[in-house]
Amino acid sequence: MSDFQPYFTNDGSVGLYSQDFDDIYHSASGALTEAYEKFIYPINWEVLLNHDDIKILDICYGIGYNTKSFFNYIFENKKKLVNLKKNIKKNNLNNSNWYGAIYTNNNLVDNPQIYNDTIHTDNIYNKITVTAIDNDEILFGLSPFIKTGVKNFKNNSDILDKHDINKYLNHRNKKIPKINDLINFQILSKIAQNSPEILQNPLILSILNNNEYNRYFKSDFKGLLKHILTNRPNSKKLLNLHNIYYRYLSYSYKRGLKRYKIQDFDFSIKIDDARNVVKDDKNLYNLIFLDAFTPSKCPCLWTYEFFKCLYKIMEQDGMLFTYSSAAQIRSAMIEAGFEIGNIYNERLNKFQGTIAVKNKALINHPISEADLGLLKTRAGIFYRDENLTAQNEAIIAAHKTEVDNSHRISSSQYLKARRKNEL
Ligand SMILES: C[S@@+](CC[C@H](N)C(=O)[O-])C[C@H]1O[C@@H](n2cnc3c(N)ncnc32)[C@H](O)[C@@H]1O
């Protein structure tokens, strides 16, 4: 990352802007709200809860809102999900070994005191594996330090549009999402454990120590970082990190730690072009979050060939979510074998984004006939990247040539003809 440009988005969470891509990383109307609305609320939980071990692929992890929101959601809704899971299992006797699962908490098992404190009998998943991909190491390193949720955001002068805040407050839940710090702590420990070199990057340290950015970072986490850096992390030292964190937390945090513990959580960090990771990946994912920059800026992560790779690594009842509803993205998904549907945004009462699945039964909001017709126009000509190695500029140029030479009608001609027929 050559520039770090944070700001508060309209739900009070921190968003970033990229000068290189001339694009925002997060919706200015609310980074955290967007993560929930595009990637978490549309999950079909009845399907996901059928699995005891789940795998999540977070493509374009950035500062981690989608992964963090997933964990936050399951902890915030734990009771509801545990009951839902019990009912699913009751109705499905062939698959009844989830309840009373053996706890193999990676983080806390070495410490009997903490372990005993945190054990309890209900569990939603035995194991959650997250594979997080981003080609920007700095963002990975900064992600656990980002403040997620600003208490007095109403008075925050950085917020762009007060009108939007009222919309959130008037929404029936009147609830601004917030990520629990304990989730950030888990992510920090995983990074320290699996990729400690990231945290030693001088650019990360200079950003974290720059006073100009203080209000975007959690100050107490910086103390933890100091501890990590002075004790080169190994499993023993990490245990120590847990002890320090545990001691230094207040009682209510300790209670929270029970609630927010992640039983068996694997966090695999891939600092690479997402194409390199998915083309050799042998996993099968239950959830795929695709949060790349907009297709016109970063087409390499929206091509037919890229979707073909994603199709191969998705479980039969897996779900892929993305914020884009663009015709060329949807036609690339269909060409790659996916069934697609709309994502419904309850707050705004409109469709936003796309869900791609293998099993059509998982689609709750099918694409309208009009939108499907649009895929056959020039707007539906998808990006190509045969060897998964082309530069964005080359993909854009080849796409433009294909569109210019196409005999398909344009989207505006199509829409005009449809309107005429409807009259
Ligand atoms: C829209 S932002 C994602 C925001 C992120 N989900 C979050 O919660 O902060 C897009 C991300 O894509 C990453 N990126 C851009 N090109 C990439 C590529 N070819 N492979 C992997 N990551 C890429 C950028 O570093 C950036 O973090």
CSV table of N, CA and C in Angstrom, one decimal, residues 55-59 131 133 274-289 305-320 336 338 358:
chain,number,residue,atom,x,y,z
A,55,LYS,N,-15.7,-23.9,5.9
A,55,LYS,CA,-14.6,-23.2,5.3
A,55,LYS,C,-15.1,-21.9,4.7
A,56,ILE,N,-14.4,-20.8,5.0
A,56,ILE,CA,-14.8,-19.5,4.4
A,56,ILE,C,-13.6,-19.0,3.6
A,57,LEU,N,-13.9,-18.5,2.4
A,57,LEU,CA,-12.8,-17.9,1.6
A,57,LEU,C,-13.2,-16.4,1.5
A,58,ASP,N,-12.3,-15.6,2.1
A,58,ASP,CA,-12.5,-14.1,2.1
A,58,ASP,C,-11.6,-13.5,1.0
A,59,ILE,N,-12.1,-13.3,-0.2
A,59,ILE,CA,-11.3,-12.8,-1.2
A,59,ILE,C,-11.3,-11.2,-1.1
A,131,THR,N,-9.8,-18.7,5.0
A,131,THR,CA,-8.7,-18.4,4.1
A,131,THR,C,-8.9,-17.0,3.7
A,133,ILE,N,-7.5,-13.7,1.6
A,133,ILE,CA,-6.5,-13.4,0.6
A,133,ILE,C,-6.6,-11.9,0.4
A,274,ALA,N,-5.1,-12.9,-5.8
A,274,ALA,CA,-6.1,-13.9,-5.5
A,274,ALA,C,-6.2,-15.0,-6.6
A,275,ARG,N,-5.8,-14.6,-7.8
A,275,ARG,CA,-5.8,-15.6,-8.9
A,275,ARG,C,-4.9,-16.8,-8.6
A,276,ASN,N,-3.7,-16.4,-8.1
A,276,ASN,CA,-2.7,-17.4,-7.8
A,276,ASN,C,-3.1,-18.4,-6.7
A,277,VAL,N,-3.9,-17.8,-5.8
A,277,VAL,CA,-4.3,-18.7,-4.7
A,277,VAL,C,-5.4,-19.6,-5.1
A,278,VAL,N,-6.4,-19.1,-5.8
A,278,VAL,CA,-7.6,-20.0,-6.1
A,278,VAL,C,-7.3,-21.0,-7.2
A,279,LYS,N,-6.3,-20.7,-8.1
A,279,LYS,CA,-6.2,-21.7,-9.2
A,279,LYS,C,-5.5,-23.0,-8.7
A,280,ASP,N,-4.8,-22.9,-7.6
A,280,ASP,CA,-4.2,-24.2,-7.1
A,280,ASP,C,-4.9,-24.7,-5.8
A,281,ASP,N,-5.9,-24.0,-5.4
A,281,ASP,CA,-6.6,-24.4,-4.1
A,281,ASP,C,-7.3,-25.7,-4.2
A,282,LYS,N,-7.2,-26.6,-3.2
A,282,LYS,CA,-7.8,-27.9,-3.3
A,282,LYS,C,-9.0,-27.9,-2.2
A,283,ASN,N,-9.2,-26.8,-1.6
A,283,ASN,CA,-10.3,-26.8,-0.6
A,283,ASN,C,-11.7,-26.8,-1.2
A,284,LEU,N,-12.7,-27.0,-0.4
A,284,LEU,CA,-14.0,-26.8,-0.9
A,284,LEU,C,-14.7,-25.9,0.2
A,285,TYR,N,-15.1,-24.7,-0.3
A,285,TYR,CA,-15.6,-23.7,0.6
A,285,TYR,C,-17.1,-23.7,0.7
A,286,ASN,N,-17.6,-23.4,2.0
A,286,ASN,CA,-19.0,-23.2,2.2
A,286,ASN,C,-19.5,-21.8,1.9
A,287,LEU,N,-18.6,-20.8,2.2
A,287,LEU,CA,-18.9,-19.4,1.9
A,287,LEU,C,-17.7,-18.8,1.2
A,288,ILE,N,-18.0,-18.0,0.1
A,288,ILE,CA,-17.0,-17.2,-0.5
A,288,ILE,C,-17.5,-15.8,-0.5
A,289,PHE,N,-16.6,-14.9,0.0
A,289,PHE,CA,-16.9,-13.5,0.0
A,289,PHE,C,-16.0,-12.9,-1.1
A,305,GLU,N,-12.8,-16.8,-16.3
A,305,GLU,CA,-11.8,-17.8,-15.8
A,305,GLU,C,-11.7,-17.8,-14.3
A,306,PHE,N,-11.8,-16.6,-13.7
A,306,PHE,CA,-11.7,-16.5,-12.2
A,306,PHE,C,-12.9,-17.2,-11.6
A,307,PHE,N,-14.1,-16.9,-12.2
A,307,PHE,CA,-15.3,-17.6,-11.6
A,307,PHE,C,-15.3,-19.1,-11.8
A,308,LYS,N,-14.6,-19.5,-12.9
A,308,LYS,CA,-14.6,-21.0,-13.1
A,308,LYS,C,-13.7,-21.6,-12.0
A,309,CYS,N,-12.7,-21.0,-11.6
A,309,CYS,CA,-11.9,-21.5,-10.4
A,309,CYS,C,-12.7,-21.5,-9.2
A,310,LEU,N,-13.5,-20.4,-9.0
A,310,LEU,CA,-14.3,-20.3,-7.8
A,310,LEU,C,-15.4,-21.4,-7.7
A,311,TYR,N,-15.9,-21.7,-8.9
A,311,TYR,CA,-16.9,-22.8,-9.0
A,311,TYR,C,-16.3,-24.1,-8.6
A,312,LYS,N,-15.1,-24.4,-9.0
A,312,LYS,CA,-14.4,-25.6,-8.7
A,312,LYS,C,-14.2,-25.8,-7.2
A,313,ILE,N,-14.0,-24.7,-6.5
A,313,ILE,CA,-13.6,-24.8,-5.0
A,313,ILE,C,-14.8,-24.5,-4.1
A,314,MET,N,-16.0,-24.6,-4.7
A,314,MET,CA,-17.2,-24.3,-3.8
A,314,MET,C,-17.9,-25.6,-3.5
A,315,GLU,N,-18.3,-25.8,-2.3
A,315,GLU,CA,-19.1,-27.0,-1.9
A,315,GLU,C,-20.4,-27.0,-2.7
A,316,GLN,N,-21.0,-28.2,-2.8
A,316,GLN,CA,-22.3,-28.3,-3.6
A,316,GLN,C,-23.4,-27.3,-3.0
A,317,ASP,N,-23.4,-27.1,-1.7
A,317,ASP,CA,-24.4,-26.2,-1.1
A,317,ASP,C,-23.7,-24.9,-0.6
A,318,GLY,N,-22.6,-24.6,-1.3
A,318,GLY,CA,-21.8,-23.4,-0.9
A,318,GLY,C,-22.5,-22.1,-1.4
A,319,MET,N,-22.1,-21.0,-0.9
A,319,MET,CA,-22.7,-19.7,-1.4
A,319,MET,C,-21.6,-18.7,-1.6
A,320,LEU,N,-21.7,-18.0,-2.7
A,320,LEU,CA,-20.7,-16.9,-3.0
A,320,LEU,C,-21.5,-15.6,-3.0
A,336,ALA,N,-19.6,-19.7,-16.0
A,336,ALA,CA,-18.8,-20.6,-15.2
A,336,ALA,C,-19.5,-21.7,-14.6
A,338,PHE,N,-22.4,-21.3,-12.4
A,338,PHE,CA,-23.2,-20.9,-11.2
A,338,PHE,C,-24.7,-20.6,-11.6
A,358,LYS,N,-24.4,-23.4,-6.5
A,358,LYS,CA,-24.5,-24.5,-7.4
A,358,LYS,C,-25.9,-25.0,-7.4
